[in-house]
Amino acid sequence: HFNYANPDAPKGGSITYCVVGSFDNLNPFILKSLRTTARGMLDLTYGNLVFEPLMQRNYDEAFSLYGLLADSADMDPERKSIEFHLNPNAKWSDGQPVTPEDVLFTYDVFTDKGRPPYSVRMSMIAKLEKTGEHSVKFTFNDKANRETPLIIALTPIIPRHAFDRDTFDKTTLKPLIGSGPYTVDKVQP
């Protein structure tokens, strides 16, 4: 854990978000969902409360990432590829394990149906492949730059079993399954 985090902090309780504007969607990854709509689901200010990336920042160390859904990563010395090794204990809020197929699904659906920040990230990937029971490898194209591995590592991952590719870009108020420390219990629009 980071030195500013308390691993023994009390668990449980609730958090309430108030937003200005309309509220019609919990999916923060689609164009129809502005930051006010899905506040708290994925929020850079408050952290990845419901959806988590493969790795996380340590704000005390510039350009340093530590394992989250992935417990380690191997980067090509020329930064042409990076392989993530998923933490075998990583689970979704419904108890199912986080798998390489979830990573592949995330990048596939974000490429076609995700908001522009996500689809732009995906345009830097030449190839994405499952390399083992708990590992995936990203190979980058010439659009990639030195920060691409960091950007890819910080992209939130979604569970394949809980999202339908055909309806991914539709708004929903159904509580979503994530891997973060919080789950959505109810929505009162």
PDB file of C-alpha atoms in Angstrom:
ATOM      1  CA  HIS A   1       0.000   0.000   0.000  1.00  0.00           C
ATOM      2  CA  PHE A   2       1.015   3.595  -0.443  1.00  0.00           C
ATOM      3  CA  ASN A   3       2.332   5.386   2.643  1.00  0.00           C
ATOM      4  CA  TYR A   4      -0.613   7.798   2.559  1.00  0.00           C
ATOM      5  CA  ALA A   5      -3.187   4.966   2.546  1.00  0.00           C
ATOM      6  CA  ASN A   6      -4.423   3.123   5.611  1.00  0.00           C
ATOM      7  CA  PRO A   7      -4.810  -0.594   4.807  1.00  0.00           C
ATOM      8  CA  ASP A   8      -6.731  -1.008   8.074  1.00  0.00           C
ATOM      9  CA  ALA A   9      -9.268   1.721   7.321  1.00  0.00           C
ATOM     10  CA  PRO A  10     -12.817   0.784   8.312  1.00  0.00           C
ATOM     11  CA  LYS A  11     -14.823  -0.917   5.562  1.00  0.00           C
ATOM     12  CA  GLY A  12     -18.448  -0.245   4.709  1.00  0.00           C
ATOM     13  CA  GLY A  13     -20.561   2.858   4.811  1.00  0.00           C
ATOM     14  CA  SER A  14     -21.865   4.884   1.932  1.00  0.00           C
ATOM     15  CA  ILE A  15     -20.874   7.753  -0.274  1.00  0.00           C
ATOM     16  CA  THR A  16     -23.307  10.176  -1.885  1.00  0.00           C
ATOM     17  CA  TYR A  17     -22.622  12.277  -4.973  1.00  0.00           C
ATOM     18  CA  CYS A  18     -24.578  15.320  -6.002  1.00  0.00           C
ATOM     19  CA  VAL A  19     -24.361  16.601  -9.555  1.00  0.00           C
ATOM     20  CA  VAL A  20     -25.647  19.631 -11.377  1.00  0.00           C
ATOM     21  CA  GLY A  21     -27.531  18.780 -14.539  1.00  0.00           C
ATOM     22  CA  SER A  22     -29.435  15.785 -15.752  1.00  0.00           C
ATOM     23  CA  PHE A  23     -28.698  12.251 -14.691  1.00  0.00           C
ATOM     24  CA  ASP A  24     -29.503   9.572 -17.212  1.00  0.00           C
ATOM     25  CA  ASN A  25     -26.575   7.181 -17.332  1.00  0.00           C
ATOM     26  CA  LEU A  26     -24.123   5.232 -15.165  1.00  0.00           C
ATOM     27  CA  ASN A  27     -21.786   4.189 -17.992  1.00  0.00           C
ATOM     28  CA  PRO A  28     -18.862   6.669 -17.923  1.00  0.00           C
ATOM     29  CA  PHE A  29     -17.231   5.217 -21.042  1.00  0.00           C
ATOM     30  CA  ILE A  30     -19.692   6.319 -23.721  1.00  0.00           C
ATOM     31  CA  LEU A  31     -20.232   9.643 -25.438  1.00  0.00           C
ATOM     32  CA  LYS A  32     -23.737  10.002 -24.005  1.00  0.00           C
ATOM     33  CA  SER A  33     -22.263  10.079 -20.521  1.00  0.00           C
ATOM     34  CA  LEU A  34     -20.612  13.297 -19.479  1.00  0.00           C
ATOM     35  CA  ARG A  35     -18.609  13.531 -16.273  1.00  0.00           C
ATOM     36  CA  THR A  36     -21.597  14.921 -14.385  1.00  0.00           C
ATOM     37  CA  THR A  37     -23.735  11.993 -15.461  1.00  0.00           C
ATOM     38  CA  ALA A  38     -21.566   9.181 -14.146  1.00  0.00           C
ATOM     39  CA  ARG A  39     -19.791  11.092 -11.379  1.00  0.00           C
ATOM     40  CA  GLY A  40     -18.042   8.728  -9.007  1.00  0.00           C
ATOM     41  CA  MET A  41     -18.145   5.722 -11.325  1.00  0.00           C
ATOM     42  CA  LEU A  42     -14.875   6.825 -12.876  1.00  0.00           C
ATOM     43  CA  ASP A  43     -13.463  10.089 -11.664  1.00  0.00           C
ATOM     44  CA  LEU A  44      -9.846  11.200 -11.872  1.00  0.00           C
ATOM     45  CA  THR A  45     -10.377  13.569  -8.943  1.00  0.00           C
ATOM     46  CA  TYR A  46     -11.690  10.906  -6.573  1.00  0.00           C
ATOM     47  CA  GLY A  47      -9.970   7.834  -7.984  1.00  0.00           C
ATOM     48  CA  ASN A  48     -11.303   4.717  -9.615  1.00  0.00           C
ATOM     49  CA  LEU A  49     -14.117   4.014  -7.216  1.00  0.00           C
ATOM     50  CA  VAL A  50     -16.030   1.431  -9.262  1.00  0.00           C
ATOM     51  CA  PHE A  51     -13.822   0.714 -12.298  1.00  0.00           C
ATOM     52  CA  GLU A  52     -10.084   0.126 -11.992  1.00  0.00           C
ATOM     53  CA  PRO A  53      -7.180   0.064 -14.469  1.00  0.00           C
ATOM     54  CA  LEU A  54      -4.431  -2.519 -14.771  1.00  0.00           C
ATOM     55  CA  MET A  55      -2.071  -0.270 -12.829  1.00  0.00           C
ATOM     56  CA  GLN A  56      -2.392   2.802 -10.630  1.00  0.00           C
ATOM     57  CA  ARG A  57      -0.479   6.022 -10.144  1.00  0.00           C
ATOM     58  CA  ASN A  58       1.488   6.937  -7.084  1.00  0.00           C
ATOM     59  CA  TYR A  59       1.079  10.696  -6.957  1.00  0.00           C
ATOM     60  CA  ASP A  60       4.309  10.975  -4.943  1.00  0.00           C
ATOM     61  CA  GLU A  61       6.355   9.582  -7.859  1.00  0.00           C
ATOM     62  CA  ALA A  62       6.036  11.122 -11.313  1.00  0.00           C
ATOM     63  CA  PHE A  63       5.471   8.590 -14.102  1.00  0.00           C
ATOM     64  CA  SER A  64       5.479   5.654 -11.664  1.00  0.00           C
ATOM     65  CA  LEU A  65       2.775   3.018 -11.796  1.00  0.00           C
ATOM     66  CA  TYR A  66       2.074   0.136  -9.468  1.00  0.00           C
ATOM     67  CA  GLY A  67       0.035  -3.010  -9.955  1.00  0.00           C
ATOM     68  CA  LEU A  68      -3.711  -2.973  -9.393  1.00  0.00           C
ATOM     69  CA  LEU A  69      -5.639  -5.446 -11.575  1.00  0.00           C
ATOM     70  CA  ALA A  70      -2.248  -6.506 -12.940  1.00  0.00           C
ATOM     71  CA  ASP A  71       0.353  -7.374 -10.361  1.00  0.00           C
ATOM     72  CA  SER A  72       3.268  -6.834 -12.748  1.00  0.00           C
ATOM     73  CA  ALA A  73       4.211  -5.754 -16.257  1.00  0.00           C
ATOM     74  CA  ASP A  74       7.109  -6.414 -18.618  1.00  0.00           C
ATOM     75  CA  MET A  75       7.921  -3.635 -21.048  1.00  0.00           C
ATOM     76  CA  ASP A  76       9.991  -4.009 -24.170  1.00  0.00           C
ATOM     77  CA  PRO A  77      13.155  -1.850 -23.769  1.00  0.00           C
ATOM     78  CA  GLU A  78      12.175   0.107 -26.900  1.00  0.00           C
ATOM     79  CA  ARG A  79       8.607   0.569 -25.599  1.00  0.00           C
ATOM     80  CA  LYS A  80       7.157  -1.228 -28.611  1.00  0.00           C
ATOM     81  CA  SER A  81       5.118  -3.584 -26.415  1.00  0.00           C
ATOM     82  CA  ILE A  82       4.079  -4.248 -22.844  1.00  0.00           C
ATOM     83  CA  GLU A  83       2.805  -7.454 -21.261  1.00  0.00           C
ATOM     84  CA  PHE A  84       0.606  -7.305 -18.166  1.00  0.00           C
ATOM     85  CA  HIS A  85       0.331 -10.189 -15.716  1.00  0.00           C
ATOM     86  CA  LEU A  86      -3.074 -10.075 -14.039  1.00  0.00           C
ATOM     87  CA  ASN A  87      -3.327 -10.513 -10.314  1.00  0.00           C
ATOM     88  CA  PRO A  88      -4.915 -13.979  -9.953  1.00  0.00           C
ATOM     89  CA  ASN A  89      -6.811 -12.650  -6.913  1.00  0.00           C
ATOM     90  CA  ALA A  90      -8.402  -9.728  -8.813  1.00  0.00           C
ATOM     91  CA  LYS A  91     -12.191 -10.069  -8.768  1.00  0.00           C
ATOM     92  CA  TRP A  92     -15.242  -8.211  -9.997  1.00  0.00           C
ATOM     93  CA  SER A  93     -17.794  -7.050  -7.451  1.00  0.00           C
ATOM     94  CA  ASP A  94     -19.935 -10.106  -8.297  1.00  0.00           C
ATOM     95  CA  GLY A  95     -17.063 -12.424  -7.294  1.00  0.00           C
ATOM     96  CA  GLN A  96     -16.010 -13.511 -10.790  1.00  0.00           C
ATOM     97  CA  PRO A  97     -12.278 -13.310 -11.573  1.00  0.00           C
ATOM     98  CA  VAL A  98     -10.766 -10.606 -13.777  1.00  0.00           C
ATOM     99  CA  THR A  99      -9.499 -12.386 -16.902  1.00  0.00           C
ATOM    100  CA  PRO A 100      -7.461 -11.617 -20.017  1.00  0.00           C
ATOM    101  CA  GLU A 101     -10.746 -11.872 -21.934  1.00  0.00           C
ATOM    102  CA  ASP A 102     -12.029  -8.886 -19.931  1.00  0.00           C
ATOM    103  CA  VAL A 103      -9.008  -6.851 -21.049  1.00  0.00           C
ATOM    104  CA  LEU A 104      -9.476  -7.900 -24.689  1.00  0.00           C
ATOM    105  CA  PHE A 105     -13.205  -7.088 -24.525  1.00  0.00           C
ATOM    106  CA  THR A 106     -12.557  -3.686 -22.949  1.00  0.00           C
ATOM    107  CA  TYR A 107     -10.183  -2.617 -25.684  1.00  0.00           C
ATOM    108  CA  ASP A 108     -12.412  -4.007 -28.432  1.00  0.00           C
ATOM    109  CA  VAL A 109     -15.578  -2.268 -27.242  1.00  0.00           C
ATOM    110  CA  PHE A 110     -13.804   0.992 -26.302  1.00  0.00           C
ATOM    111  CA  THR A 111     -12.311   1.116 -29.815  1.00  0.00           C
ATOM    112  CA  ASP A 112     -15.707   0.925 -31.507  1.00  0.00           C
ATOM    113  CA  LYS A 113     -18.094   2.414 -28.970  1.00  0.00           C
ATOM    114  CA  GLY A 114     -16.085   4.273 -26.338  1.00  0.00           C
ATOM    115  CA  ARG A 115     -15.750   8.016 -25.849  1.00  0.00           C
ATOM    116  CA  PRO A 116     -13.024   9.721 -27.923  1.00  0.00           C
ATOM    117  CA  PRO A 117     -10.365   9.674 -25.169  1.00  0.00           C
ATOM    118  CA  TYR A 118     -10.638   5.878 -25.127  1.00  0.00           C
ATOM    119  CA  SER A 119     -10.901   5.339 -28.876  1.00  0.00           C
ATOM    120  CA  VAL A 120      -7.824   7.556 -29.415  1.00  0.00           C
ATOM    121  CA  ARG A 121      -5.874   5.403 -26.952  1.00  0.00           C
ATOM    122  CA  MET A 122      -6.882   2.289 -28.842  1.00  0.00           C
ATOM    123  CA  SER A 123      -5.599   3.727 -32.135  1.00  0.00           C
ATOM    124  CA  MET A 124      -2.032   3.317 -30.808  1.00  0.00           C
ATOM    125  CA  ILE A 125      -2.382  -0.468 -30.492  1.00  0.00           C
ATOM    126  CA  ALA A 126      -1.257  -2.634 -33.412  1.00  0.00           C
ATOM    127  CA  LYS A 127      -2.014  -5.934 -31.689  1.00  0.00           C
ATOM    128  CA  LEU A 128      -3.537  -7.137 -28.430  1.00  0.00           C
ATOM    129  CA  GLU A 129      -3.269 -10.778 -27.491  1.00  0.00           C
ATOM    130  CA  LYS A 130      -3.804 -13.169 -24.624  1.00  0.00           C
ATOM    131  CA  THR A 131      -0.393 -14.649 -23.812  1.00  0.00           C
ATOM    132  CA  GLY A 132      -1.279 -16.864 -20.874  1.00  0.00           C
ATOM    133  CA  GLU A 133      -3.934 -17.778 -18.331  1.00  0.00           C
ATOM    134  CA  HIS A 134      -3.393 -14.443 -16.555  1.00  0.00           C
ATOM    135  CA  SER A 135      -1.540 -12.305 -19.089  1.00  0.00           C
ATOM    136  CA  VAL A 136      -2.095 -10.017 -22.072  1.00  0.00           C
ATOM    137  CA  LYS A 137       0.347  -8.287 -24.394  1.00  0.00           C
ATOM    138  CA  PHE A 138      -0.097  -4.956 -26.170  1.00  0.00           C
ATOM    139  CA  THR A 139       2.044  -4.280 -29.232  1.00  0.00           C
ATOM    140  CA  PHE A 140       2.092  -0.654 -30.354  1.00  0.00           C
ATOM    141  CA  ASN A 141       2.071   0.909 -33.817  1.00  0.00           C
ATOM    142  CA  ASP A 142       3.883   4.044 -35.057  1.00  0.00           C
ATOM    143  CA  LYS A 143       1.196   6.325 -33.570  1.00  0.00           C
ATOM    144  CA  ALA A 144       2.454   5.340 -30.114  1.00  0.00           C
ATOM    145  CA  ASN A 145       4.822   7.513 -28.101  1.00  0.00           C
ATOM    146  CA  ARG A 146       6.833   7.118 -24.887  1.00  0.00           C
ATOM    147  CA  GLU A 147       3.742   7.645 -22.733  1.00  0.00           C
ATOM    148  CA  THR A 148       1.600   5.049 -24.512  1.00  0.00           C
ATOM    149  CA  PRO A 149       2.418   2.202 -22.072  1.00  0.00           C
ATOM    150  CA  LEU A 150       1.429   4.465 -19.147  1.00  0.00           C
ATOM    151  CA  ILE A 151      -1.807   5.520 -20.849  1.00  0.00           C
ATOM    152  CA  ILE A 152      -2.718   1.914 -21.649  1.00  0.00           C
ATOM    153  CA  ALA A 153      -1.954   0.810 -18.075  1.00  0.00           C
ATOM    154  CA  LEU A 154      -4.304   3.506 -16.707  1.00  0.00           C
ATOM    155  CA  THR A 155      -7.285   2.638 -18.919  1.00  0.00           C
ATOM    156  CA  PRO A 156     -10.122   1.180 -16.799  1.00  0.00           C
ATOM    157  CA  ILE A 157     -11.066  -2.448 -17.459  1.00  0.00           C
ATOM    158  CA  ILE A 158     -14.680  -3.638 -17.637  1.00  0.00           C
ATOM    159  CA  PRO A 159     -16.105  -7.152 -17.153  1.00  0.00           C
ATOM    160  CA  ARG A 160     -16.989  -8.928 -20.390  1.00  0.00           C
ATOM    161  CA  HIS A 161     -19.681 -10.991 -18.686  1.00  0.00           C
ATOM    162  CA  ALA A 162     -21.527  -7.884 -17.450  1.00  0.00           C
ATOM    163  CA  PHE A 163     -21.629  -5.778 -20.626  1.00  0.00           C
ATOM    164  CA  ASP A 164     -23.312  -6.465 -23.950  1.00  0.00           C
ATOM    165  CA  ARG A 165     -21.230  -5.259 -26.870  1.00  0.00           C
ATOM    166  CA  ASP A 166     -24.349  -4.562 -28.967  1.00  0.00           C
ATOM    167  CA  THR A 167     -25.896  -2.234 -26.373  1.00  0.00           C
ATOM    168  CA  PHE A 168     -22.693  -0.856 -24.809  1.00  0.00           C
ATOM    169  CA  ASP A 169     -23.263   2.647 -26.195  1.00  0.00           C
ATOM    170  CA  LYS A 170     -26.814   2.912 -24.819  1.00  0.00           C
ATOM    171  CA  THR A 171     -27.535   4.807 -21.610  1.00  0.00           C
ATOM    172  CA  THR A 172     -28.394   2.806 -18.501  1.00  0.00           C
ATOM    173  CA  LEU A 173     -29.295   3.368 -14.876  1.00  0.00           C
ATOM    174  CA  LYS A 174     -28.684  -0.282 -14.024  1.00  0.00           C
ATOM    175  CA  PRO A 175     -25.930  -0.527 -11.376  1.00  0.00           C
ATOM    176  CA  LEU A 176     -22.758  -1.725 -13.101  1.00  0.00           C
ATOM    177  CA  ILE A 177     -20.291  -4.366 -11.979  1.00  0.00           C
ATOM    178  CA  GLY A 178     -16.749  -3.126 -11.409  1.00  0.00           C
ATOM    179  CA  SER A 179     -13.621  -4.137  -9.544  1.00  0.00           C
ATOM    180  CA  GLY A 180     -13.141  -1.028  -7.412  1.00  0.00           C
ATOM    181  CA  PRO A 181     -13.708  -0.613  -3.688  1.00  0.00           C
ATOM    182  CA  TYR A 182     -17.262   0.720  -4.172  1.00  0.00           C
ATOM    183  CA  THR A 183     -20.405  -0.715  -5.723  1.00  0.00           C
ATOM    184  CA  VAL A 184     -23.565   1.117  -6.694  1.00  0.00           C
ATOM    185  CA  ASP A 185     -26.483   0.007  -4.558  1.00  0.00           C
ATOM    186  CA  LYS A 186     -29.213   2.209  -5.986  1.00  0.00           C
ATOM    187  CA  VAL A 187     -29.798   5.220  -8.183  1.00  0.00           C
ATOM    188  CA  GLN A 188     -32.252   7.976  -7.352  1.00  0.00           C
ATOM    189  CA  PRO A 189     -32.323  10.229 -10.435  1.00  0.00           C
TER     190      PRO A 189
END
